[in-house]
Coordinates of C-alpha atoms and ligand atoms in Angstrom, one line a residue:
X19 CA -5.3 8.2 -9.3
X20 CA -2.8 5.0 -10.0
X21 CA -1.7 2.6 -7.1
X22 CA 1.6 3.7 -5.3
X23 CA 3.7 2.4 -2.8
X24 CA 5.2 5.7 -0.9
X25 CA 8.4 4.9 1.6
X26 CA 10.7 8.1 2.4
X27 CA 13.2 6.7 4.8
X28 CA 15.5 9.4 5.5
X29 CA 15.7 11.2 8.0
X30 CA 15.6 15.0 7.9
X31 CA 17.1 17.2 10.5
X32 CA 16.8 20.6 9.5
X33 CA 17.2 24.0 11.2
X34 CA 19.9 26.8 12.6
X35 CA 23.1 24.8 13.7
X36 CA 21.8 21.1 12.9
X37 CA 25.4 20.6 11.3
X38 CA 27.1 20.1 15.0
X39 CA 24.5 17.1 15.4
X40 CA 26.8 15.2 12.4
X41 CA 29.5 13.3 14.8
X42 CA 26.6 11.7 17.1
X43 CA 24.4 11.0 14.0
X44 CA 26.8 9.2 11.9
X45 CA 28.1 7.4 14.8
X46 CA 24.4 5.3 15.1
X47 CA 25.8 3.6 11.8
X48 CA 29.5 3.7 11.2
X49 CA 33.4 4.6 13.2
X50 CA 35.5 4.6 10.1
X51 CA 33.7 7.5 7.6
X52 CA 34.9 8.6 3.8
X53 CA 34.3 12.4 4.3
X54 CA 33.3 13.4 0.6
X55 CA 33.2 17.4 -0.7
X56 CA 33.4 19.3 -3.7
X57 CA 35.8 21.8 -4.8
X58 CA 36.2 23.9 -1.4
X59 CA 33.6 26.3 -0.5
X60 CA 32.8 24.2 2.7
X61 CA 36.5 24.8 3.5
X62 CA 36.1 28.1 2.8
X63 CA 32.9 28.8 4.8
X64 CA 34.1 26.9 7.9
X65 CA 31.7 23.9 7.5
X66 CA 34.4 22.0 7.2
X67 CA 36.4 22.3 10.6
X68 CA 32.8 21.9 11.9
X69 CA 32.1 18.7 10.9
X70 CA 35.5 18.0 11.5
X71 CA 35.3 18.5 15.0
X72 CA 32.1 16.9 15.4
X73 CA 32.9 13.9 14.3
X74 CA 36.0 13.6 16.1
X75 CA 34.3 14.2 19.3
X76 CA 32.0 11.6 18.4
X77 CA 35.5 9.2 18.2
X78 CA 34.6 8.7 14.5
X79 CA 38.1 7.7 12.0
X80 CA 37.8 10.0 9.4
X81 CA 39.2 9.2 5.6
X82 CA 38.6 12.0 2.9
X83 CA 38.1 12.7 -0.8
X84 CA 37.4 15.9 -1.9
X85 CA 37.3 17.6 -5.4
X86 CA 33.6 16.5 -6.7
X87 CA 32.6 18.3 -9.8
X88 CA 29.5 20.0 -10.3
X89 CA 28.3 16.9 -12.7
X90 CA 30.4 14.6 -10.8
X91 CA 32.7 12.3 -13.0
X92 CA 33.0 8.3 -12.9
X93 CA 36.8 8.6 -12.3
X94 CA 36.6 10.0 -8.7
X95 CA 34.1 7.8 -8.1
X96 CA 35.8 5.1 -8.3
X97 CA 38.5 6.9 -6.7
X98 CA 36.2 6.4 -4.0
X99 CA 35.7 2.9 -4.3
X100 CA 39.0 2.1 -4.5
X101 CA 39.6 4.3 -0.6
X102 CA 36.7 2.1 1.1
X103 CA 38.0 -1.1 0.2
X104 CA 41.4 -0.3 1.2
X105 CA 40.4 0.9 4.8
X106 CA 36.9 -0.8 5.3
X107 CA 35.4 2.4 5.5
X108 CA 32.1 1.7 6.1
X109 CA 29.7 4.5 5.8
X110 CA 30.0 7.7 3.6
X111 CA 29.5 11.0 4.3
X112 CA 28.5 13.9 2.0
X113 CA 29.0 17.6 2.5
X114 CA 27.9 19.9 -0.3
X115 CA 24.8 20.0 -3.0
X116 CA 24.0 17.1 -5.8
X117 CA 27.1 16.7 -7.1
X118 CA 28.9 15.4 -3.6
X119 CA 26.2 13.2 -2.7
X120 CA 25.6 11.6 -5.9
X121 CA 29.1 10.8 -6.2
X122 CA 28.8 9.4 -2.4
X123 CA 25.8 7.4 -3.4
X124 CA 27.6 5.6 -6.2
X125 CA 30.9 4.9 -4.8
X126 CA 28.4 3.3 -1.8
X127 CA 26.5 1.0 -4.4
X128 CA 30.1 0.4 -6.2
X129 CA 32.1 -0.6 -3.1
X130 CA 30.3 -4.1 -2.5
X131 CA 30.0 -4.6 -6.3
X132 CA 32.1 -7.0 -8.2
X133 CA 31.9 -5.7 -11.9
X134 CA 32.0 -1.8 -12.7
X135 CA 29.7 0.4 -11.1
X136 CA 29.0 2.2 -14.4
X137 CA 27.0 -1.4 -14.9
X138 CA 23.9 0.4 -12.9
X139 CA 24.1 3.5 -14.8
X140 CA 23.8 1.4 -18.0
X141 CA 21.3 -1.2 -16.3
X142 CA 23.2 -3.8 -16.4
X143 CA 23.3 -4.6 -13.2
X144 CA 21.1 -3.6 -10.3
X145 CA 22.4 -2.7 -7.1
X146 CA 22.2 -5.5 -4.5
X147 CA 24.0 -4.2 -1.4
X148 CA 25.2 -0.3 -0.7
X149 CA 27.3 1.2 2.2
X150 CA 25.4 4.1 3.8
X151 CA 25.5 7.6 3.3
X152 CA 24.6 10.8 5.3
X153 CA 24.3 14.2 3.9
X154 CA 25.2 17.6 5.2
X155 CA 23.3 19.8 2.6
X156 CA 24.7 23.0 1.7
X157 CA 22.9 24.1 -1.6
X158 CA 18.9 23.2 -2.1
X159 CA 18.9 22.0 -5.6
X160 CA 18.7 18.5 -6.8
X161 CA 17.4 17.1 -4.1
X162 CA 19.2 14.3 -3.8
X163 CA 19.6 14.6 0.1
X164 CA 16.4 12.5 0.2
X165 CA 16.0 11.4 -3.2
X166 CA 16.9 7.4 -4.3
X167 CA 19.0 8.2 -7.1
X168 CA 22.3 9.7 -8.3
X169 CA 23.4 10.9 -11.5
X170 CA 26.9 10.2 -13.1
X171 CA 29.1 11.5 -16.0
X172 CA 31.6 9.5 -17.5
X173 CA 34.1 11.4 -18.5
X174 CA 35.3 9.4 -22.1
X175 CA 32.1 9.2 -23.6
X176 CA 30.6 12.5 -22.0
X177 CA 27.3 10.0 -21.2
X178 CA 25.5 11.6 -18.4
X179 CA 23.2 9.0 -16.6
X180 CA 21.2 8.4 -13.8
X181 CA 20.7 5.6 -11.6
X182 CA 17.7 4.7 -8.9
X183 CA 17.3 2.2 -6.4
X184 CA 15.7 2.2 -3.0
X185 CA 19.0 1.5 -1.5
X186 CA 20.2 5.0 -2.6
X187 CA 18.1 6.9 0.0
X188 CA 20.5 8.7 2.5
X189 CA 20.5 7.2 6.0
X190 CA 20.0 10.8 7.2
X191 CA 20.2 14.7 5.8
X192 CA 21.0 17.5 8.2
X193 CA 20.0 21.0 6.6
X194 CA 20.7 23.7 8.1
X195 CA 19.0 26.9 5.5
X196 CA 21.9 28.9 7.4
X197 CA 24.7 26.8 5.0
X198 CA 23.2 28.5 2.1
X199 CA 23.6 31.7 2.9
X200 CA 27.0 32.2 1.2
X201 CA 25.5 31.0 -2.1
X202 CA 26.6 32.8 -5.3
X203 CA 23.1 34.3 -7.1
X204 CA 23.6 32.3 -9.6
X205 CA 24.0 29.1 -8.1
X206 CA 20.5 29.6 -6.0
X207 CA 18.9 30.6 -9.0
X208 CA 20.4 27.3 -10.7
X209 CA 18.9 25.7 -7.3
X210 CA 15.6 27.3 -8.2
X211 CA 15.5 26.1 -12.1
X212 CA 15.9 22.4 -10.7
X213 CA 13.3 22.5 -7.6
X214 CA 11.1 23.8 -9.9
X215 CA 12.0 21.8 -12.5
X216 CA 11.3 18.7 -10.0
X217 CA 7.8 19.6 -9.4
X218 CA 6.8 20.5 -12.9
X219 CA 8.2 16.8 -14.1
X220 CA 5.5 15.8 -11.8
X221 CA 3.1 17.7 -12.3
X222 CA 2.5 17.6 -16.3
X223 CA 1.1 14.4 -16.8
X224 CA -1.3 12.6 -18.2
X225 CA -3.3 10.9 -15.1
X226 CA -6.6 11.9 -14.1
X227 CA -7.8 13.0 -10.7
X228 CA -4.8 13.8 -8.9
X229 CA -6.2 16.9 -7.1
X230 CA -3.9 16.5 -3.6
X231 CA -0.9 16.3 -5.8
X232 CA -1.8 19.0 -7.8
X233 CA -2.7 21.4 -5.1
X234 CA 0.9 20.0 -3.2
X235 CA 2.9 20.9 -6.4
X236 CA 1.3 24.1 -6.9
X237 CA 1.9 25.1 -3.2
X238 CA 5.8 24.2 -3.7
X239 CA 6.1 26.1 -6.9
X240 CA 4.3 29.3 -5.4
X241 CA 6.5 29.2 -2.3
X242 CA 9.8 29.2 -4.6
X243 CA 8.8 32.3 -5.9
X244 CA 7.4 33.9 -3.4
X245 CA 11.2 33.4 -1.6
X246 CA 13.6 33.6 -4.0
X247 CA 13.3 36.7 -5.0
X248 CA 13.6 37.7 -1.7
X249 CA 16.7 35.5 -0.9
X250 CA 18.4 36.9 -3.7
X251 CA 17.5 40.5 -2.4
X252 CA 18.7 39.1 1.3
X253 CA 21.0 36.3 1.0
X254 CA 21.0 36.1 4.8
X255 CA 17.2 36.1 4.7
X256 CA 16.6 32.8 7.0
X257 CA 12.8 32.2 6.7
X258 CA 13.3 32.6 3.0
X259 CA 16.0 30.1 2.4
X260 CA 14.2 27.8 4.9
X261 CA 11.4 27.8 2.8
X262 CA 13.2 27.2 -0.2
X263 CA 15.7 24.5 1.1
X264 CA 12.3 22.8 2.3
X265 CA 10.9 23.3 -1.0
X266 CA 14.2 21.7 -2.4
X267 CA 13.5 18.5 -0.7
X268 CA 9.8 18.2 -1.1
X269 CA 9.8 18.8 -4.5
X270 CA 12.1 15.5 -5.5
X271 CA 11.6 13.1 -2.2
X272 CA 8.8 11.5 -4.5
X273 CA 5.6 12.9 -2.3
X274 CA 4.5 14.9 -5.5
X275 CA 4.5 12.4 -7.8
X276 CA 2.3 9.7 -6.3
X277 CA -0.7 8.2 -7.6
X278 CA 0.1 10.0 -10.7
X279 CA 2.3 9.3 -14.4
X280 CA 5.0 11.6 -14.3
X281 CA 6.9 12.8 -17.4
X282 CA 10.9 13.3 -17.0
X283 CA 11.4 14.2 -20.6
X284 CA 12.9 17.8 -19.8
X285 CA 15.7 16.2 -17.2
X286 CA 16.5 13.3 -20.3
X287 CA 17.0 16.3 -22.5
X288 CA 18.8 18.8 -20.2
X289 CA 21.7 15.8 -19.2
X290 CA 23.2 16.0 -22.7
X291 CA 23.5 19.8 -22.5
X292 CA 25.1 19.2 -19.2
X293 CA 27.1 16.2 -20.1
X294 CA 28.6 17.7 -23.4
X295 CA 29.0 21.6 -22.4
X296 CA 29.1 21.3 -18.8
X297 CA 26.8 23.5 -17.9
X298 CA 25.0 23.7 -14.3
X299 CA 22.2 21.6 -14.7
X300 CA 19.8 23.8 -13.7
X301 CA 20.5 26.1 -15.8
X302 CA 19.9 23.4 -18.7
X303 CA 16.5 23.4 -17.0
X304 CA 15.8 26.9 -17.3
X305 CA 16.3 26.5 -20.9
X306 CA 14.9 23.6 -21.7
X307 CA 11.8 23.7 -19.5
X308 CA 10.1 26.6 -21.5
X309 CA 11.0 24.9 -24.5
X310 CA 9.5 21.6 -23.8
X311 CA 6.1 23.4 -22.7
X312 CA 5.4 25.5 -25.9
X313 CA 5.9 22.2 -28.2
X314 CA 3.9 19.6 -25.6
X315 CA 1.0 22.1 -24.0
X316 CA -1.6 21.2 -27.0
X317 CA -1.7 17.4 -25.4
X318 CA -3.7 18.8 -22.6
X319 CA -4.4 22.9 -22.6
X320 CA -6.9 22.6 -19.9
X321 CA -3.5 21.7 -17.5
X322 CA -1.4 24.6 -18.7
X323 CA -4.3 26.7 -18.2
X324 CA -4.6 25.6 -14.4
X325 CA -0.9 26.1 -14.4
X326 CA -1.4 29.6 -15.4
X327 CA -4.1 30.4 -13.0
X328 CA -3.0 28.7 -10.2
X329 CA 0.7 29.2 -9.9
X330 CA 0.8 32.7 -12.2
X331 CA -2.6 34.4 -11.0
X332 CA -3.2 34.2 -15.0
X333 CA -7.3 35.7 -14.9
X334 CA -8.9 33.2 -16.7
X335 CA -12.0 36.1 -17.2
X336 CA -9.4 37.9 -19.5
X337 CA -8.4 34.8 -21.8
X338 CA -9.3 31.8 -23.4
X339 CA -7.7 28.4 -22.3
X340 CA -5.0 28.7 -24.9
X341 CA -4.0 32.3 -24.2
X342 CA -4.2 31.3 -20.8
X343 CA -1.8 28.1 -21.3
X344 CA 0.5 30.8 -23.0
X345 CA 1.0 33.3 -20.7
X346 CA 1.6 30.5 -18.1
X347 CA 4.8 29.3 -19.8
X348 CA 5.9 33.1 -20.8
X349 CA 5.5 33.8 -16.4
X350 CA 7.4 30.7 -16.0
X351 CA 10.4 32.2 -18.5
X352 CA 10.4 35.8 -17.2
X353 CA 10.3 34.3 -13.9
X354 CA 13.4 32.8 -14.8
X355 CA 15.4 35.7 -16.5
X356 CA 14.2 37.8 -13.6
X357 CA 16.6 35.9 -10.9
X358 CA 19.3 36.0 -13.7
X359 CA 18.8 32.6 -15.9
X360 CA 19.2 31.6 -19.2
X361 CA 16.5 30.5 -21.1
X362 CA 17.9 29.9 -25.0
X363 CA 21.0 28.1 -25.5
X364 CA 22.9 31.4 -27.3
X365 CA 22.7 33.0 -23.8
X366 CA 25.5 29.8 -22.7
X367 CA 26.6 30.0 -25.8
X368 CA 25.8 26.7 -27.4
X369 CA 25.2 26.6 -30.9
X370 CA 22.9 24.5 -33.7
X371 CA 26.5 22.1 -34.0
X372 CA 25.3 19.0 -31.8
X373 CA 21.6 18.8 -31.2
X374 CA 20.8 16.2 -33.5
X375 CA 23.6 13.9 -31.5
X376 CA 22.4 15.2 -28.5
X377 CA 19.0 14.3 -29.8
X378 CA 19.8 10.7 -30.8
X379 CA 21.6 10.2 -27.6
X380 CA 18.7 11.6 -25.4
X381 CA 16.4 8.8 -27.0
X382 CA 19.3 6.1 -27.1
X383 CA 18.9 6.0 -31.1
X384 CA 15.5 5.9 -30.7
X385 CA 15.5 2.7 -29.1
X386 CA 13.3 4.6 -26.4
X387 CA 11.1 7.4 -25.9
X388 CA 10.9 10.4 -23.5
X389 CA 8.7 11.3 -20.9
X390 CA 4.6 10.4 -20.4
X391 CA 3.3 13.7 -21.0
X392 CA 4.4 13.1 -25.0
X393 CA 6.2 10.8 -25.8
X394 CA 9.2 12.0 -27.7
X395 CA 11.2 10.5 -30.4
X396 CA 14.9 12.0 -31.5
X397 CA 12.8 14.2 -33.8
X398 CA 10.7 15.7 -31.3
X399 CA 13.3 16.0 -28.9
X400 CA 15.4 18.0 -31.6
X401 CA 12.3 20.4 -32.6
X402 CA 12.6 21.3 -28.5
X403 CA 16.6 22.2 -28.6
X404 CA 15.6 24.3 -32.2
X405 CA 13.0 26.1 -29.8
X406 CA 15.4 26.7 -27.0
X407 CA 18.5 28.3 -29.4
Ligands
NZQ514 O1 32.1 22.3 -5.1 P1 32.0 23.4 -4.1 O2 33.2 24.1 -3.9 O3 31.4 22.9 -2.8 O4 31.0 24.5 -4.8 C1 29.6 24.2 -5.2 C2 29.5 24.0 -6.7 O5 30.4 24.8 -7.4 C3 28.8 25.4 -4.9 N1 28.2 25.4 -3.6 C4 27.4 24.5 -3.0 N2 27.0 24.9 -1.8 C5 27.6 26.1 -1.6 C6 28.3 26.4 -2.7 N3 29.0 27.6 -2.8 C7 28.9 28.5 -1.8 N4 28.2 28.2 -0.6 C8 27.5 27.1 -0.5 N5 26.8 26.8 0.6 O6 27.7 25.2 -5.8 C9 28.1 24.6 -7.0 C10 27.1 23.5 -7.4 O7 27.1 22.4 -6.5 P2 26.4 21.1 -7.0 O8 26.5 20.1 -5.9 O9 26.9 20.7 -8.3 O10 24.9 21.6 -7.2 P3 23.5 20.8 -7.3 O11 23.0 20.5 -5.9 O12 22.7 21.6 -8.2 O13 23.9 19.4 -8.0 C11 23.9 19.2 -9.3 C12 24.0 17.7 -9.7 O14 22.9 17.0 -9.2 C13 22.3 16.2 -10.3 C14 22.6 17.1 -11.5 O15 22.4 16.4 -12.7 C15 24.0 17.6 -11.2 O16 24.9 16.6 -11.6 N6 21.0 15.8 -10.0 C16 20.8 14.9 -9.1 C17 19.5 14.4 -8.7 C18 19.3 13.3 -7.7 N7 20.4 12.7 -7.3 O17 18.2 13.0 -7.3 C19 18.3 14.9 -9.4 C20 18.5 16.1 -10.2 O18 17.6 16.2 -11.2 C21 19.9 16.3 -10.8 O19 19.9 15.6 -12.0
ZN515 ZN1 17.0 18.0 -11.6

């Protein structure tokens, strides 16, 4: 096991009706609040005049910017910036999934920075000073309600890029499972792709003796599909989108990862797709994920074959340790097609056209590699989009 510094700060408060809590909670840090959402569905759910009313019985000023894309875009961003320095707002507020609260997080690093904020997602610059943000999650996905980073498009170039700092932790994250209940299928299965997704990153790699971690991650992975199946069958099913909007936040608040290497090739590779066809990034995930196992699992079989067994029941009497490492990565993809993913690129209709750019980009030129599991050059990385088509 490596050394690891572990620090979680936020704080979670989670359960039926947490969401009325937001007004008294955001008033510990702020009276002036940007009120930050995505394209509507909190209006159309209600959440909206709920958090509304909450915060102005908690005598908080509220200033708003809605519209935040699913892969949220540098312009409204600094859309955002440009609001909080005009009325000292002093604390941000996110309602919605990773879009919202990525875009929060990086109009709060941007608002005390001099230069452009796309500096941090080019590392350029590192943040210094940030605003503060709170979450009301309403979609368990990226995680980012407790993760310290925030992922950015910019819209010219169609660069999709990430950045991560301590100071990009939420101040809080209220979650109540009962948000998620309106869901489209498709967007919990999306959810699902990139919880999972978040654990897996973790959990191939090449350190030795990680046996809590592994055991942690297996136990996520297991409960997501144990419940989703059953949340798509019940979308009002509480105790399963409890679990899985638990799950959501475990898997990507860093606890799986310590002590241990972890890889992060699969996300580098799925933020083209999303950056250049704009497709939800976990379905990217479902697509590339399966891809990425069958040309990395030779680097360690003996881990794809505890993959198999422990999270896919695989009987190891039945099969040897590459069989087994086989059928692990074929449960993982019909596991995936069940709750209605894709999992080649034809099924979102993207063609052969721009994986080698997408290939080049994904390594910047090959100036770097990706992930720790194997590290891949351009060439490897276009080999895996070939094996998604
Ligand atoms: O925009 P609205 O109208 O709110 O609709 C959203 C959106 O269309 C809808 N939705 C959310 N909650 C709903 C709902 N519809 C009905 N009922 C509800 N309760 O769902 C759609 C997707 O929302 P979005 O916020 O885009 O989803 P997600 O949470 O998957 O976020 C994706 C973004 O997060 C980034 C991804 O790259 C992507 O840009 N990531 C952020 C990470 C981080 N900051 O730590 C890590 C991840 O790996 C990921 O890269
Ligand atoms: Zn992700």
């Amino acid at each position: 096991m490596n050394n690891f510094v572990f620090q979680n700060p936020t704080r979670i408060i989670f359960g039926k009706d947490t969401e009325a809590q937001v007004g008294q909670e955001t008033a510990k840090y702020a009276k002036k609040v940007l009120l930050h959402y995505g394209g509507g569905s909190i209006k159309k759910t209600g959440l909206y005049d709920r958090v509304v009313k909450s915060l102005k019985e908690a005598g908080i000023e509220i200033f708003e910017l809605g519209g935040v894309l699913p892969n949220p875009r540098l312009s409204l961003v600094k859309e955002g910036i440009r609001l909080c320095r005009e009325h000292q707002i002093e604390f941000i507020l996110a309602v919605g999934g990773g879009s919202a609260i990525d875009s929060a997080k990086a109009i709060a690093i941007g608002v005390p920075y001099e230069g452009d904020v796309w500096d941090f997602f080019e590392y350029k610059a590192s943040p210094q000073k940030s605003l503060q943000v709170g979450v009301v999650l309403t979609i368990p996905a990226a995680g980012s309600e407790a993760s310290d980073s925030a992922v950015i498009t910019k819209e010219d170039t169609l660069d999709k890029r990430g950045v991560t700092h301590s100071l990009l932790f939420p101040v809080f994250s209220i979650m109540n499972p009962e948000l998620t209940f309106t869901l489209p299928d498709y967007q919990t299965a999306c959810g699902t792709a990139d919880i999972m997704a978040h654990i897996m990153e973790r959990y191939f790699t090449p350190t030795r003796h990680v046996d809590l971690t592994d055991r942690l991650c297996e136990a996520t992975l297991k409960t997501m599909i144990l419940n989703v199946p059953k949340a798509l069958k019940n979308p009002n099913d509480y105790d399963a989108r409890a679990e899985i909007m638990w799950a959501g936040t475990v898997a990507h608040n860093n606890l799986l990862g310590m002590g241990r290497r972890t890889d992060w090739a699969s996300h580098g590779i799925e933020h083209e797709l999303s950056a250049i066809y704009d497709i939800a990034h976990g379905a990217g995930l479902a697509i590339v994920f399966p891809a990425w196992m069958k040309y990395v699992y030779k680097e360690d079989i003996a881990r794809f074959a505890q993959f198999a067994k422990r999270v896919w029941n695989v009987d190891d009497n039945f099969f040897d340790l590459e069989e087994m490492a086989l059928k692990g990565i074929e449960s993982l993809e019909a596991f995936f097609t069940s709750i209605g993913l894709p999992t080649r690129l034809s099924h979102v209709n993207i063609d052969a056209s721009r994986l080698e750019e997408m290939a080049k980009k994904a390594t910047g030129n090959d100036a770097f590699t990706l992930g720790f599991f194997k590290k891949l050059t351009s060439r490897d990385v276009l080999e895996i989009y070939k094996l998604a088509l």
